Coordinates of C-alpha atoms and ligand atoms in Angstrom, one line a residue:
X1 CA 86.7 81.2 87.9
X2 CA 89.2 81.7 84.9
X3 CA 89.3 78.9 82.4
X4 CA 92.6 77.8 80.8
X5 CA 91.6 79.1 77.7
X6 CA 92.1 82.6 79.2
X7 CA 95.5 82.0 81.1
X8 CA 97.6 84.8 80.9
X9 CA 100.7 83.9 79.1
X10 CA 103.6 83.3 82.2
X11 CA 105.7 84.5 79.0
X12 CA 104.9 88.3 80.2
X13 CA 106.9 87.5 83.4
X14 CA 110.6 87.8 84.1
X15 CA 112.6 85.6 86.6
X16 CA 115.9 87.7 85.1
X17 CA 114.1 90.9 85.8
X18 CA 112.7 89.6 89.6
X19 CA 116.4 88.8 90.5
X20 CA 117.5 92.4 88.7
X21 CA 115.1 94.2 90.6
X22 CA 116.6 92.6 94.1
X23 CA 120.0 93.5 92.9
X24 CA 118.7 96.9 92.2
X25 CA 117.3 97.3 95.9
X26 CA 120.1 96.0 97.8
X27 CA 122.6 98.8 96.2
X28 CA 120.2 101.3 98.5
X29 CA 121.7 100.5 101.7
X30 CA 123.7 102.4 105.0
X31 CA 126.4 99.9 105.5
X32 CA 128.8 100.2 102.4
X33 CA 129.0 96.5 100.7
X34 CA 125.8 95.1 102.7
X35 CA 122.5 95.6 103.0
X36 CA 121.1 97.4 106.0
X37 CA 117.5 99.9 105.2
X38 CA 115.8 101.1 107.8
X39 CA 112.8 103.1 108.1
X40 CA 112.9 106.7 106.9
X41 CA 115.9 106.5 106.5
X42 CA 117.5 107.9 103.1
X43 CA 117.9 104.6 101.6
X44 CA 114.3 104.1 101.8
X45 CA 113.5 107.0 99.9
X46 CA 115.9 105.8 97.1
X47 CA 114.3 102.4 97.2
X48 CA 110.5 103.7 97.2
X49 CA 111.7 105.9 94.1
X50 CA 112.4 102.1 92.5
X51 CA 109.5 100.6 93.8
X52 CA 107.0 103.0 93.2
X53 CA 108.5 103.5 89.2
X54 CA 108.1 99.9 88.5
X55 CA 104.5 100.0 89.4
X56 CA 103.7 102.8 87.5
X57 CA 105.8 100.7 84.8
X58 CA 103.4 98.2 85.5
X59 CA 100.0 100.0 85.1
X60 CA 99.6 100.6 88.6
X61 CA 98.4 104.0 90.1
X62 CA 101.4 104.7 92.8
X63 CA 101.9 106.7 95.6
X64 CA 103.7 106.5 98.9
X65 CA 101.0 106.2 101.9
X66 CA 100.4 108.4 104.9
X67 CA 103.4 106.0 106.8
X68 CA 106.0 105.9 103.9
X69 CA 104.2 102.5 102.4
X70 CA 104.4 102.4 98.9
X71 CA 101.0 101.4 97.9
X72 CA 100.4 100.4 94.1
X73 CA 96.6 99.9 93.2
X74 CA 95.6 98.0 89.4
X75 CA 91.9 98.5 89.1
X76 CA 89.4 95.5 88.4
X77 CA 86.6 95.3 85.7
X78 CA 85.2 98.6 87.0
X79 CA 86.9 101.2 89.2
X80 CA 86.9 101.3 93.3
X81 CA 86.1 96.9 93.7
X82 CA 87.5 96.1 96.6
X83 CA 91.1 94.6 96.1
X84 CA 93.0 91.4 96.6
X85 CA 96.3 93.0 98.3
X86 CA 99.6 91.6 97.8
X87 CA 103.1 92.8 98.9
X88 CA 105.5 92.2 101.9
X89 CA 108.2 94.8 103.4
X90 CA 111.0 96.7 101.9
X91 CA 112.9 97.7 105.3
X92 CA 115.2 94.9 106.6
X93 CA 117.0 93.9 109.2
X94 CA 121.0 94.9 109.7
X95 CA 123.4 93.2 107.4
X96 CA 120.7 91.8 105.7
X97 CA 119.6 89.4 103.0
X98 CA 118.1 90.9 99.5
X99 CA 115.5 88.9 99.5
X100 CA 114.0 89.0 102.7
X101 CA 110.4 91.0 102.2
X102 CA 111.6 92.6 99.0
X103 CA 110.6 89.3 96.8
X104 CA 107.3 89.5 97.4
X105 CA 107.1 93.2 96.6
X106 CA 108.8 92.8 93.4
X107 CA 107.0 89.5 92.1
X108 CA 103.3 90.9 92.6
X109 CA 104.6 93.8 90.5
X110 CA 105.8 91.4 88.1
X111 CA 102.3 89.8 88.2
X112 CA 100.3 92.9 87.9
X113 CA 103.0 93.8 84.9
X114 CA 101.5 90.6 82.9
X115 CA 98.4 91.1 83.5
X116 CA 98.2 95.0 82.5
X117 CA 100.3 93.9 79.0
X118 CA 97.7 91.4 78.5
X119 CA 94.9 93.8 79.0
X120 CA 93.5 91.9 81.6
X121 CA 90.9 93.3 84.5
X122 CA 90.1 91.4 87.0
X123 CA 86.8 91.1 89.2
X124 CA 88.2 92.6 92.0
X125 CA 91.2 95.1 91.9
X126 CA 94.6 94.5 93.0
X127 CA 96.7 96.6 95.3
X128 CA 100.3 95.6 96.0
X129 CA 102.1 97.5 98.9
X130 CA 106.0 97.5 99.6
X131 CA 105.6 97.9 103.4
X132 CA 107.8 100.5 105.2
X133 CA 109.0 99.1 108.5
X134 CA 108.5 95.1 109.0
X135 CA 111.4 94.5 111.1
X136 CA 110.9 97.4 113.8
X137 CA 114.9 97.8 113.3
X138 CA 114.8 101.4 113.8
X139 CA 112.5 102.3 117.0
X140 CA 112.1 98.9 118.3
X141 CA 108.2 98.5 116.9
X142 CA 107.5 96.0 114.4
X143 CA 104.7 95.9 111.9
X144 CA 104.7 99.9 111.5
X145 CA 103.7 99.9 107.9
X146 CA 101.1 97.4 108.6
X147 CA 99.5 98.1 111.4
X148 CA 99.0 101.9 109.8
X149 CA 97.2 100.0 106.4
X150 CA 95.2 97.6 108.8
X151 CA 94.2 100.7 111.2
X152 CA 95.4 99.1 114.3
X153 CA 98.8 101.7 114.8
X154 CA 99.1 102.5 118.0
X155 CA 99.9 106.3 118.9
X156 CA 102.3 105.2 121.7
X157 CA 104.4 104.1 119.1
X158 CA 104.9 108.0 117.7
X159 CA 106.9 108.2 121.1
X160 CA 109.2 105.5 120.1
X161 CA 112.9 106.5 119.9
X162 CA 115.9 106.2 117.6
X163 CA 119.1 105.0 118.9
X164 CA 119.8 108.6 118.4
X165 CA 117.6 109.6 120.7
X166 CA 115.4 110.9 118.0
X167 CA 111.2 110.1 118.1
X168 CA 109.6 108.2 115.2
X169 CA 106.9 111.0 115.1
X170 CA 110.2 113.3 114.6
X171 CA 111.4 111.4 112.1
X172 CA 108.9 111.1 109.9
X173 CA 108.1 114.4 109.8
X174 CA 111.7 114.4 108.7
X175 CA 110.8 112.2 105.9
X176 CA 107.6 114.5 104.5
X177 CA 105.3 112.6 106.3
X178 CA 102.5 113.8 108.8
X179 CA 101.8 111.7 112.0
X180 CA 98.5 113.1 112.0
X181 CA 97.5 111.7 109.1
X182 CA 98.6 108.2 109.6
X183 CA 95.2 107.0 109.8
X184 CA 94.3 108.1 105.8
X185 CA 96.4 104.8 105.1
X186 CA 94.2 102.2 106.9
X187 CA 92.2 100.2 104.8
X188 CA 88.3 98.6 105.9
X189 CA 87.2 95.0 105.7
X190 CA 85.3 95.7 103.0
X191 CA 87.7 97.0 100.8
X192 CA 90.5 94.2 101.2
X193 CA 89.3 90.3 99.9
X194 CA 92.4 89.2 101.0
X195 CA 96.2 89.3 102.0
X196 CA 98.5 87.5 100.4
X197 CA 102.2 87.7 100.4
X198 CA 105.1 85.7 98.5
X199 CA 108.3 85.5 101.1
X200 CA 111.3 83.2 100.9
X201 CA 111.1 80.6 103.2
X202 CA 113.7 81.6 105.6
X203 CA 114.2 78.1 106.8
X204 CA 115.6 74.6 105.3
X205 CA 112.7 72.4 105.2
X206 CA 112.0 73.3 101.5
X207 CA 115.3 72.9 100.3
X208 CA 115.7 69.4 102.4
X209 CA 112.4 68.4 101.0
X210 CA 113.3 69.2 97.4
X211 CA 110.1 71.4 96.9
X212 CA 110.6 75.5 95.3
X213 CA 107.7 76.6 97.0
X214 CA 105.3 75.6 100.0
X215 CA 102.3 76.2 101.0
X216 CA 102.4 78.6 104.7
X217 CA 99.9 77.3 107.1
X218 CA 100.5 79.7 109.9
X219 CA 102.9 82.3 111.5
X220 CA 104.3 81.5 115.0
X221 CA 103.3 83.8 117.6
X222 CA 106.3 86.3 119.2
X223 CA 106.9 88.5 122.1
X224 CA 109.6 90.4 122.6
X225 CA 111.3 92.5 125.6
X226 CA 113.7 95.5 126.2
X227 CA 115.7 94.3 129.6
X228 CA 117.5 96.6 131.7
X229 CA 119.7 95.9 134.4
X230 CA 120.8 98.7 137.1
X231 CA 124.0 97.3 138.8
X232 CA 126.1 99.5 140.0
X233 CA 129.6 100.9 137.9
X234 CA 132.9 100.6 139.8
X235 CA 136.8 100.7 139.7
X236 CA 137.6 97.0 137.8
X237 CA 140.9 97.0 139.8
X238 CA 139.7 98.2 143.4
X239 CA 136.4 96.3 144.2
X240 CA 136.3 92.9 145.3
X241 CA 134.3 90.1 143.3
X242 CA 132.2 89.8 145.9
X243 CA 131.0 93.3 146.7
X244 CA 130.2 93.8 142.9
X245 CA 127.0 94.7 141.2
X246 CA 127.8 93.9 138.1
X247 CA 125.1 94.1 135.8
X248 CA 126.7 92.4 132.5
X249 CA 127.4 89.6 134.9
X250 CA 123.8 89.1 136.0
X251 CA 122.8 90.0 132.1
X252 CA 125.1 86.6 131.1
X253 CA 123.1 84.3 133.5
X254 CA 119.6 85.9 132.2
X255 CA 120.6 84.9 128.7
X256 CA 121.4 81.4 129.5
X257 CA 119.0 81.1 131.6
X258 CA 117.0 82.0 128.3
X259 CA 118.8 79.8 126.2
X260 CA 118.0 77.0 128.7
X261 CA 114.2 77.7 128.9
X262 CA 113.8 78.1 125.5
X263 CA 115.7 74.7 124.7
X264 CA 113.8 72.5 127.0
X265 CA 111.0 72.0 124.7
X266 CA 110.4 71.6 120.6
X267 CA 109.5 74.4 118.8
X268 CA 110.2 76.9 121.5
X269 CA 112.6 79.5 120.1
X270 CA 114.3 82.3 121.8
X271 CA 116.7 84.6 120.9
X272 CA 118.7 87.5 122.8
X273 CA 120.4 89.5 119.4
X274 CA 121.2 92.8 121.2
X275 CA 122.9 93.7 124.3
X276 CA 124.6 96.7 125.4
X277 CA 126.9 97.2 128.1
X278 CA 127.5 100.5 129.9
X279 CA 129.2 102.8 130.4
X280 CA 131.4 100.3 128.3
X281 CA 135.2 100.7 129.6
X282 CA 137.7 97.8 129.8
X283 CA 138.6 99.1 133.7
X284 CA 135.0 99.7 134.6
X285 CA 132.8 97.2 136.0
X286 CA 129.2 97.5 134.1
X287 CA 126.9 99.7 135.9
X288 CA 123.8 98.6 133.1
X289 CA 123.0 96.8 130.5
X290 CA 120.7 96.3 128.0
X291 CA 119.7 93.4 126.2
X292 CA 116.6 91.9 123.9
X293 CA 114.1 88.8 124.1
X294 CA 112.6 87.8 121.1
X295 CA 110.7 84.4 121.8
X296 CA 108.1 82.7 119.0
X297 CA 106.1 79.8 119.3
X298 CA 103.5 77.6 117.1
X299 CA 101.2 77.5 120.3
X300 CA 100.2 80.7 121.9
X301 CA 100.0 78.9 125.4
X302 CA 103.3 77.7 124.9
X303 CA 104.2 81.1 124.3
X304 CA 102.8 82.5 127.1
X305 CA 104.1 80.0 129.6
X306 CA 107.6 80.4 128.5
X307 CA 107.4 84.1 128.2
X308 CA 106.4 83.8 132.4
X309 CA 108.6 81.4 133.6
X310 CA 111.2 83.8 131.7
X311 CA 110.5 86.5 133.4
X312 CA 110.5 85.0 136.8
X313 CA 113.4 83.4 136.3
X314 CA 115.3 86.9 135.0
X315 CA 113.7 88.4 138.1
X316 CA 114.9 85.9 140.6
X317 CA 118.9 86.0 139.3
X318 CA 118.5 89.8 139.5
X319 CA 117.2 89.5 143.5
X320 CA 119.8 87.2 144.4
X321 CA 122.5 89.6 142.6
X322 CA 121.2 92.5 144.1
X323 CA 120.3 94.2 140.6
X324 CA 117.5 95.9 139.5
X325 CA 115.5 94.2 136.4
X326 CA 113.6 96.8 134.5
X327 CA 111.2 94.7 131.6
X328 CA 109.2 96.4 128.9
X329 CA 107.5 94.9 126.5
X330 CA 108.0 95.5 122.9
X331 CA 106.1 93.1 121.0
X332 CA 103.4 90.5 121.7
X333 CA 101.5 89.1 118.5
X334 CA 99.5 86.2 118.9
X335 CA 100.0 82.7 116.2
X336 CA 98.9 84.4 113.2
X337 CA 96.3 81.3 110.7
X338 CA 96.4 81.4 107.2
X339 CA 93.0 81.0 106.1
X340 CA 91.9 77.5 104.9
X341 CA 90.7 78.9 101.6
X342 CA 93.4 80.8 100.8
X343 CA 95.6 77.8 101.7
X344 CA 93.2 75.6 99.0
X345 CA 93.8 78.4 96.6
X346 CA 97.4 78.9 96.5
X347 CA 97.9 75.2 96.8
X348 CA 95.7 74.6 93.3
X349 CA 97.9 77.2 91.7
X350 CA 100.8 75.2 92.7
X351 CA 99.1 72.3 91.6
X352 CA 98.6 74.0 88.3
X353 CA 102.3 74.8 87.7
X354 CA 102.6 70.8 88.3
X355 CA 104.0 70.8 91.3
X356 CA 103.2 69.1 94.8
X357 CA 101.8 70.9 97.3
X358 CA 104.0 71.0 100.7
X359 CA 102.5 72.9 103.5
X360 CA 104.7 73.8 106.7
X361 CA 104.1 76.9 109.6
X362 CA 106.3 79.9 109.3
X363 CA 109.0 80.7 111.9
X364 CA 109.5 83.9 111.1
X365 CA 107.2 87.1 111.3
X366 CA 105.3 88.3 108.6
X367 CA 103.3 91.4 107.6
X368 CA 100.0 89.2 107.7
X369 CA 100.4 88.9 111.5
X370 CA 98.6 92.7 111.4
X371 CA 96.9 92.5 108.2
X372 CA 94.4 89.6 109.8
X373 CA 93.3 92.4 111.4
X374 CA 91.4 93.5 108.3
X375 CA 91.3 90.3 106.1
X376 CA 91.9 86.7 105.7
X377 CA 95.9 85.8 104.9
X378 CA 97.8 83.7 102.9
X379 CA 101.4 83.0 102.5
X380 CA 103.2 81.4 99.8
X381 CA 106.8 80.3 100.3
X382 CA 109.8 79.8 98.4
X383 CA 112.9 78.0 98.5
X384 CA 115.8 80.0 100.2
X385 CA 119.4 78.4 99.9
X386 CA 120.6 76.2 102.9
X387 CA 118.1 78.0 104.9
X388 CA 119.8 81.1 105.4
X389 CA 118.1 84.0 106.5
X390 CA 118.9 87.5 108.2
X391 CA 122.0 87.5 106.8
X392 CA 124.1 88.7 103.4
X393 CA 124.4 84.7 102.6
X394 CA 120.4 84.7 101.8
X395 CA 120.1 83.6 98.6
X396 CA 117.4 81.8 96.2
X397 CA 117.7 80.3 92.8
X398 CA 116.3 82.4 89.4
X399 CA 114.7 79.2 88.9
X400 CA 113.0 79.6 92.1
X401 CA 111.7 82.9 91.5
X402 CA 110.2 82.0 87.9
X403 CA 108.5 79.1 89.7
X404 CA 107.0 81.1 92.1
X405 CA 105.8 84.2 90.3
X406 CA 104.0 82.0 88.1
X407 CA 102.3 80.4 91.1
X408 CA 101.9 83.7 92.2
X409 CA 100.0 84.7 88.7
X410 CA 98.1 81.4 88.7
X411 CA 96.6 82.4 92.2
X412 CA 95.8 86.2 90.8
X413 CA 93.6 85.0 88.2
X414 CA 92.0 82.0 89.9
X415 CA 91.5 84.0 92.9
X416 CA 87.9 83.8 94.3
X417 CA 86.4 84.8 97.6
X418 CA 84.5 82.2 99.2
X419 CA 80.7 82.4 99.3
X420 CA 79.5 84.4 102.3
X421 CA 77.4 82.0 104.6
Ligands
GLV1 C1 110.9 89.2 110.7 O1 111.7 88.9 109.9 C2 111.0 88.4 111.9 O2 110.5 87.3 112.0 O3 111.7 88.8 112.9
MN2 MN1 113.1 89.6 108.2
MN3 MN1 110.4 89.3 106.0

């Protein structure tokens, strides 16, 4: 371990430049005055550009990876140790936040910045990767960047479609990339210590609790569904309510039926956010519609019950409306621990920066939910105003951000791996 005598000076990092750099990303965006990046998408070439400059700035070797990650690497003592990876995602959801996944890109940077301009190496390397596709926006398939640098991506997801109708294995040929060579980004066990990744807390227990950063202990567990429902399309004028199919009708009852399930027992979340209706005329009744179920849980049983009684329930309204349910599952990632000597190590570095240590679960996903795959993970959170999240009102304080890259950098250089049993 590091003694204080050999701190590196938190005087090499910049809070101003951190809250630059997330001003800097958010101008790369589809909608005009908002934030939406998707993945390969020309926005996220403009913003890997960024990305991959400031860790070269940094004394990083940089190079986008065989799925569009960009992947920074700052060599230990010696070249080739096996490294202590950092990062989070730089894709994000639609009308996004700026801070959401990008923060914990930027900060590690900033870390591996301070430690390069004080000539630092480190008994292990560190690799910091801005990860592609977090939020599955695109094709519908979270965790792509991830699951590629863990070596878990599935194929099946190369069939996975655009809402332009346009294959992810299309598109990222599109982009430069090679879908046959997605597995040249997986990392092995024993080249990763550990995952750790700085993300803004996307909820309001910080803020209410009066603490800038937290501690993560785990990462809920989420499934998610693509629903279809074949009614049958008719005149809105000519057919009688009662000889309708009308799949937006039966769509309606699913989602409160959803709502309902989801709301009848703490912790339980669930969430329909899309839902299309077709053909989509004022004078025609809907023939099909589709709609999502993203449900999360901190107890994979109470997950998996709920997810059931979900689906039976959306089956039965369909039966008794004479509609066809189609279900396909998207998305099913089990509660996701941070390791408990992670947890002790991040909380010291707190400590260190003379703060209490708050530890609470995370709601939200995280890249770590496919990175366990691979290595131990660890999450260290920071306050987010009023709890807003997935949304252009996400917002965190400069104070904030100086607090927790310096946390961050504490955790860096104190990092050790436990002793093998
Ligand atoms: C990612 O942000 C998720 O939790 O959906
Ligand atoms: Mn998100
Ligand atoms: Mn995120």
């Amino acid at each position: 371990m590091n003694t204080v005598s050999s701190k590196i000076p938190a005087s090499l990092l910049s809070a101003r430049r951190v809250m630059d750099r997330a001003d800097a990303l958010a101008r790369h965006s589809e909608l005009p005055g908002g934030l939406t990046r998707v993945y390969l998408s020309a926005e996220q070439r403009a913003a890997n550009g960024l990305v991959l400059g400031w860790m070269l700035e940094a004394g990083m070797d940089a190079k986008l990876d065989a799925i569009g990650n960009c992947a920074g690497r700052y060599e230990g003592a010696k070249p080739g140790l096996p490294c202590l990876m950092l990062g989070s995602h730089l894709d994000t959801v639609r009308d996004a936040g700026r801070y959401d996944g990008m923060l914990g890109v930027i900060t590690a940077i900033d870390c591996v910045h301070a430690l390069n301009a004080s000539g630092k190496r480190l008994p292990f390397a560190i690799e910091v990767i801005g990860f592609a596709d977090e939020e599955g926006v695109r094709f519908g398939t979270t965790f792509l960047g991830s699951r590629a640098v863990a070596g878990t991506f599935k194929q099946e997801a190369l069939d996975a479609v655009d809402e332009d109708g346009m294959k992810l294995a299309e598109a990222m040929r599109g982009f430069g990339l090679d879908p046959a060579r997605i597995g040249e980004a997986a990392h092995s066990r024993e080249t990763v210590l550990a995952y750790a990744e700085l993300h803004i807390e996307q909820g309001p227990v910080l803020e209410a609790e009066g603490h800038a950063v937290g501690v993560v202990t785990a990462i809920n567990g989420a499934t998610r569904y693509a629903f279809e429902i074949e009614g049958f399309a008719g005149h809105a004028g000519t057919v009688p309510m009662g000889l309708r199919k009308d799949a937006l009708a039966a769509a309606s009852e699913c989602v409160l039926a959803i709502e309902a399930r989801a709301s009848s027992e703490p912790e339980l979340v669930a969430t329909v956010g899309k839902l299309e209706t077709l053909p989509g005329a004022m004078n025609v009744i809907p023939g099909r519609v589709r709609f999502s179920l993203d449900l999360r849980a901190p107890r994979d049983a109470q997950r998996e019950t709920a997810v059931a009684e979900v689906l039976a329930k959306l089956q039965a309204v369909c039966t008794r409306r004479g509609v066809t349910l189609h279900a396909k599952k998207m998305h099913d990632e089990p509660v996701a621990r941070c390791a408990d000597w992670i947890q002790a190590q991040i909380g010291a570095a707190i400590q260190e920066e003379g703060r209490p240590v708050r530890r609470l679960p995370s709601g939200a996903g995280h890249d770590g939910m496919a990175m366990q795959a691979i290595a131990d993970i660890g999450m260290l959170f920071v306050r987010c105003k009023s709890g807003v999240s997935h949304n252009p009102a996400e917002a965190i304080a400069e104070e904030d951000a100086e607090t927790a890259t310096r946390v961050l950098l504490r955790f860096i250089e104190n990092f050790t791996t436990p002793a093998r049993p």
